[in-house]
């Protein structure tokens, strides 16, 4: 089921499915909601899913000027306030994960828990496992053919606008995001940081995300790439559901979480 929401920044297409606590799915760059297909029905069995397509993606039109993660995060805040109307879980993949982190840092009152998959906090030249691949991506090239077909099939701006959008996204990846460790420390919601063991982002960068947030968990999925939700959907679904359902992390020999565990014991005594 889909409809448009007239947000302050852009008229945004979104879809809904299921019942329960609200869970907002934030797709990746160049993508549409169709890329959630392998996970969507399973998550809808336990949650009220809301799937907005961001500006210049899918059925949501482009807007004048450059694309920025900050603007897309602001759009997401507006969506949470005007459509969801209560704090929600966020699951973001790739660019959607970046947006989720920005929203969680700026508006902790709107985010219950978050899962970020293949996300990054720094521009592509600083965190891509192969930064040179960015130079091979062109609007008409083979590397973006899959995304080009997705865009031209549904965009209200028409197929002819694809080169404009492609150039905007690539320019954004070269210079954004620019989150610092201090910015990430403001993400107080419990966050599951997930990546494939052969992800587009370096494992070192993924670990830095995990370490920078005070209440984070880390999952590196073996035998998987940046498209781990499509490659290992059953495992990704289980990891997401377990993270959203658990009240607290309890382990037998905590090291990083030792102070948290001690504080919890003191509070219960």
Coordinates of C-alpha atoms in Angstrom, one line a residue:
X1 CA 0.0 0.0 0.0
X2 CA 1.5 3.3 -1.1
X3 CA 0.8 7.0 -0.9
X4 CA 2.5 10.4 -0.9
X5 CA 3.2 12.5 2.2
X6 CA 3.6 16.3 1.6
X7 CA 6.7 16.9 3.7
X8 CA 8.2 20.4 4.0
X9 CA 11.3 19.4 1.9
X10 CA 9.8 17.1 -0.7
X11 CA 6.6 15.2 -1.6
X12 CA 7.6 11.8 -0.4
X13 CA 6.3 8.4 -1.6
X14 CA 6.0 5.8 1.1
X15 CA 4.6 2.3 1.6
X16 CA 3.1 0.6 4.6
X17 CA 2.6 -3.0 5.6
X18 CA 2.0 -5.0 8.7
X19 CA 0.9 -4.1 12.3
X20 CA 2.8 -3.6 15.5
X21 CA 5.5 -1.3 16.7
X22 CA 6.6 1.1 13.9
X23 CA 9.7 0.1 11.9
X24 CA 11.0 2.4 9.2
X25 CA 13.1 0.9 6.4
X26 CA 15.5 3.2 4.7
X27 CA 16.8 2.0 1.4
X28 CA 20.3 2.4 -0.1
X29 CA 21.6 5.0 -2.6
X30 CA 20.1 4.9 -6.1
X31 CA 17.6 2.3 -4.8
X32 CA 13.9 1.9 -4.3
X33 CA 11.8 0.0 -1.8
X34 CA 11.9 -3.0 -4.1
X35 CA 15.4 -3.8 -2.7
X36 CA 13.8 -4.7 0.6
X37 CA 11.8 -7.5 -1.0
X38 CA 13.8 -10.4 0.6
X39 CA 13.1 -9.0 4.1
X40 CA 9.9 -7.2 3.8
X41 CA 7.3 -9.9 4.4
X42 CA 9.2 -11.4 7.3
X43 CA 9.6 -8.1 9.1
X44 CA 5.9 -7.1 8.4
X45 CA 4.8 -10.2 10.3
X46 CA 5.9 -8.5 13.6
X47 CA 6.1 -4.8 12.9
X48 CA 4.2 -2.0 11.2
X49 CA 6.6 -1.3 8.3
X50 CA 6.9 2.2 6.8
X51 CA 9.1 2.5 3.7
X52 CA 9.8 6.1 2.5
X53 CA 11.6 6.6 -0.8
X54 CA 14.0 9.6 -0.3
X55 CA 14.2 12.6 -2.5
X56 CA 15.4 11.8 -6.1
X57 CA 14.9 8.1 -5.4
X58 CA 12.1 5.8 -6.6
X59 CA 8.8 7.5 -6.9
X60 CA 9.9 10.6 -4.9
X61 CA 10.9 13.5 -7.2
X62 CA 14.2 15.3 -7.2
X63 CA 14.5 18.8 -5.8
X64 CA 16.7 21.7 -7.0
X65 CA 20.2 21.8 -5.7
X66 CA 22.7 19.2 -4.6
X67 CA 21.8 16.1 -2.6
X68 CA 23.0 15.8 1.0
X69 CA 22.6 13.3 3.7
X70 CA 21.6 16.1 6.1
X71 CA 18.7 17.1 3.9
X72 CA 17.6 13.5 3.6
X73 CA 17.8 13.1 7.4
X74 CA 15.7 16.2 7.8
X75 CA 13.1 14.7 5.5
X76 CA 13.2 11.5 7.6
X77 CA 12.6 13.5 10.8
X78 CA 9.6 15.2 9.1
X79 CA 8.4 11.8 8.0
X80 CA 8.7 10.4 11.6
X81 CA 6.8 13.4 13.0
X82 CA 4.0 13.7 10.4
X83 CA 3.4 10.1 9.3
X84 CA 4.7 7.7 11.9
X85 CA 3.8 10.1 14.8
X86 CA 5.7 8.1 17.4
X87 CA 9.3 6.9 18.1
X88 CA 10.2 4.1 15.7
X89 CA 12.9 1.6 15.0
X90 CA 15.1 2.4 12.0
X91 CA 16.7 -0.1 9.7
X92 CA 19.0 1.6 7.1
X93 CA 21.0 0.0 4.4
X94 CA 24.0 1.8 2.9
X95 CA 23.0 5.4 2.4
X96 CA 19.9 4.6 4.4
X97 CA 22.1 3.6 7.3
X98 CA 23.9 7.0 7.1
X99 CA 20.5 8.7 7.2
X100 CA 19.5 6.6 10.2
X101 CA 22.7 7.6 12.1
X102 CA 22.1 11.2 11.4
X103 CA 18.5 11.0 12.6
X104 CA 19.5 9.1 15.7
X105 CA 22.2 11.6 16.6
X106 CA 20.0 14.7 16.0
X107 CA 16.6 13.4 17.3
X108 CA 17.1 10.6 19.9
X109 CA 13.5 11.2 21.0
X110 CA 12.3 9.7 17.7
X111 CA 14.5 6.6 17.5
X112 CA 13.9 3.5 19.7
X113 CA 16.6 1.2 18.2
X114 CA 18.5 1.2 14.9
X115 CA 20.2 -1.3 12.6
X116 CA 22.6 0.1 10.0
X117 CA 23.9 -2.2 7.3
X118 CA 26.9 -1.4 5.2
X119 CA 26.9 2.2 6.5
X120 CA 29.6 4.8 6.7
X121 CA 30.4 7.9 8.6
X122 CA 33.0 9.4 6.3
X123 CA 33.2 10.1 2.5
X124 CA 33.8 7.3 0.1
X125 CA 37.5 8.1 -0.5
X126 CA 38.1 7.6 3.2
X127 CA 36.2 4.4 3.8
X128 CA 35.7 2.5 0.5
X129 CA 37.7 -0.8 0.3
X130 CA 38.5 0.2 -3.2
X131 CA 38.2 4.0 -3.5
X132 CA 39.1 3.9 -7.2
X133 CA 35.8 2.3 -8.1
X134 CA 34.1 5.6 -7.6
X135 CA 36.0 6.9 -10.6
X136 CA 34.6 4.2 -12.8
X137 CA 30.9 5.0 -12.0
X138 CA 29.3 7.1 -14.7
X139 CA 25.6 7.7 -15.4
X140 CA 25.7 5.7 -18.6
X141 CA 28.2 3.1 -17.6
X142 CA 27.7 -0.6 -16.9
X143 CA 28.5 -0.2 -13.2
X144 CA 25.2 1.7 -12.6
X145 CA 23.1 -0.1 -15.2
X146 CA 21.1 -1.9 -12.5
X147 CA 20.3 1.3 -10.6
X148 CA 19.6 3.2 -13.8
X149 CA 16.9 0.6 -14.8
X150 CA 15.3 0.9 -11.3
X151 CA 15.2 4.7 -11.5
X152 CA 13.8 5.0 -15.0
X153 CA 11.1 2.5 -14.3
X154 CA 9.3 4.6 -11.7
X155 CA 10.8 8.1 -11.3
X156 CA 8.2 10.9 -11.7
X157 CA 11.0 13.0 -13.2
X158 CA 11.4 10.7 -16.2
X159 CA 14.2 8.7 -17.6
X160 CA 15.9 11.8 -18.9
X161 CA 16.6 13.0 -15.4
X162 CA 18.8 10.0 -14.5
X163 CA 22.1 11.6 -15.4
X164 CA 21.3 14.6 -13.1
X165 CA 20.5 12.4 -10.2
X166 CA 23.4 10.0 -10.8
X167 CA 25.8 13.0 -10.8
X168 CA 24.3 14.4 -7.6
X169 CA 24.7 11.0 -5.7
X170 CA 28.3 10.5 -6.9
X171 CA 29.2 14.0 -5.8
X172 CA 27.6 13.5 -2.4
X173 CA 29.6 10.2 -1.9
X174 CA 32.9 12.0 -2.6
X175 CA 32.4 14.6 0.1
X176 CA 29.8 13.2 2.6
X177 CA 29.0 12.2 5.2
X178 CA 31.4 13.9 7.6
X179 CA 30.5 12.6 11.0
X180 CA 33.1 12.7 13.7
X181 CA 33.5 10.4 16.7
X182 CA 31.8 13.1 18.8
X183 CA 28.8 13.1 16.4
X184 CA 28.5 9.3 16.7
X185 CA 28.8 9.4 20.5
X186 CA 25.5 11.3 20.5
X187 CA 23.7 8.2 19.1
X188 CA 22.3 6.9 22.4
X189 CA 19.8 4.4 20.9
X190 CA 20.9 0.8 20.8
X191 CA 22.4 0.2 17.4
X192 CA 23.3 -2.9 15.5
X193 CA 26.1 -2.3 13.1
X194 CA 26.1 -4.9 10.3
X195 CA 28.3 -5.5 7.3
X196 CA 29.4 -8.3 5.0
X197 CA 32.9 -9.6 5.5
X198 CA 33.6 -8.4 1.9
X199 CA 31.7 -5.1 2.1
X200 CA 32.1 -2.0 0.1
X201 CA 33.3 -0.3 3.3
X202 CA 36.5 -1.5 4.9
X203 CA 36.0 -3.7 8.0
X204 CA 38.2 -1.2 9.9
X205 CA 35.7 1.6 9.2
X206 CA 32.8 -0.6 10.2
X207 CA 34.5 -1.4 13.5
X208 CA 35.1 2.3 14.1
X209 CA 31.4 2.9 13.8
X210 CA 30.7 0.2 16.3
X211 CA 33.3 1.5 18.7
X212 CA 32.2 5.2 18.5
X213 CA 28.6 4.6 19.7
X214 CA 27.9 4.0 23.3
X215 CA 25.3 1.3 23.0
X216 CA 26.3 -0.6 19.8
X217 CA 26.6 -4.2 18.7
X218 CA 28.6 -5.5 15.8
X219 CA 27.7 -8.2 13.3
X220 CA 30.0 -9.1 10.4
X221 CA 28.3 -11.6 8.2
X222 CA 30.6 -14.2 6.6
X223 CA 30.6 -14.9 2.9
X224 CA 28.7 -11.7 2.2
X225 CA 29.2 -8.4 0.4
X226 CA 27.6 -4.9 0.5
X227 CA 24.3 -6.5 -0.6
X228 CA 24.1 -8.9 2.4
X229 CA 20.3 -8.4 2.9
X230 CA 19.9 -10.1 -0.5
X231 CA 22.6 -12.6 -0.1
X232 CA 21.8 -13.8 3.4
X233 CA 18.2 -12.7 4.0
X234 CA 17.3 -15.3 6.6
X235 CA 20.4 -14.5 8.8
X236 CA 19.9 -10.7 8.4
X237 CA 16.3 -11.0 9.3
X238 CA 17.1 -13.0 12.5
X239 CA 19.8 -10.5 13.5
X240 CA 17.4 -7.6 13.0
X241 CA 14.6 -9.2 14.9
X242 CA 16.8 -10.3 17.8
X243 CA 18.3 -6.9 18.2
X244 CA 14.9 -5.1 18.2
X245 CA 13.4 -7.5 20.6
X246 CA 16.1 -7.8 23.3
X247 CA 16.0 -5.6 26.4
X248 CA 19.7 -5.5 27.2
X249 CA 22.9 -7.2 26.2
X250 CA 24.0 -9.8 28.8
X251 CA 27.2 -11.7 28.4
X252 CA 29.2 -13.9 30.7
X253 CA 32.5 -12.1 30.3
X254 CA 31.8 -8.4 29.3
X255 CA 34.8 -6.2 28.6
X256 CA 33.6 -3.3 26.6
X257 CA 30.2 -3.5 28.3
X258 CA 31.5 -4.2 31.8
X259 CA 30.6 -0.8 33.2
X260 CA 27.1 -1.0 31.7
X261 CA 26.6 -4.5 33.2
X262 CA 27.8 -3.3 36.6
X263 CA 25.5 -0.3 36.5
X264 CA 22.5 -2.6 35.7
X265 CA 23.3 -4.8 38.6
X266 CA 23.6 -1.8 41.0
X267 CA 20.2 -0.5 39.7
X268 CA 18.5 -3.9 40.4
X269 CA 19.9 -4.4 43.9

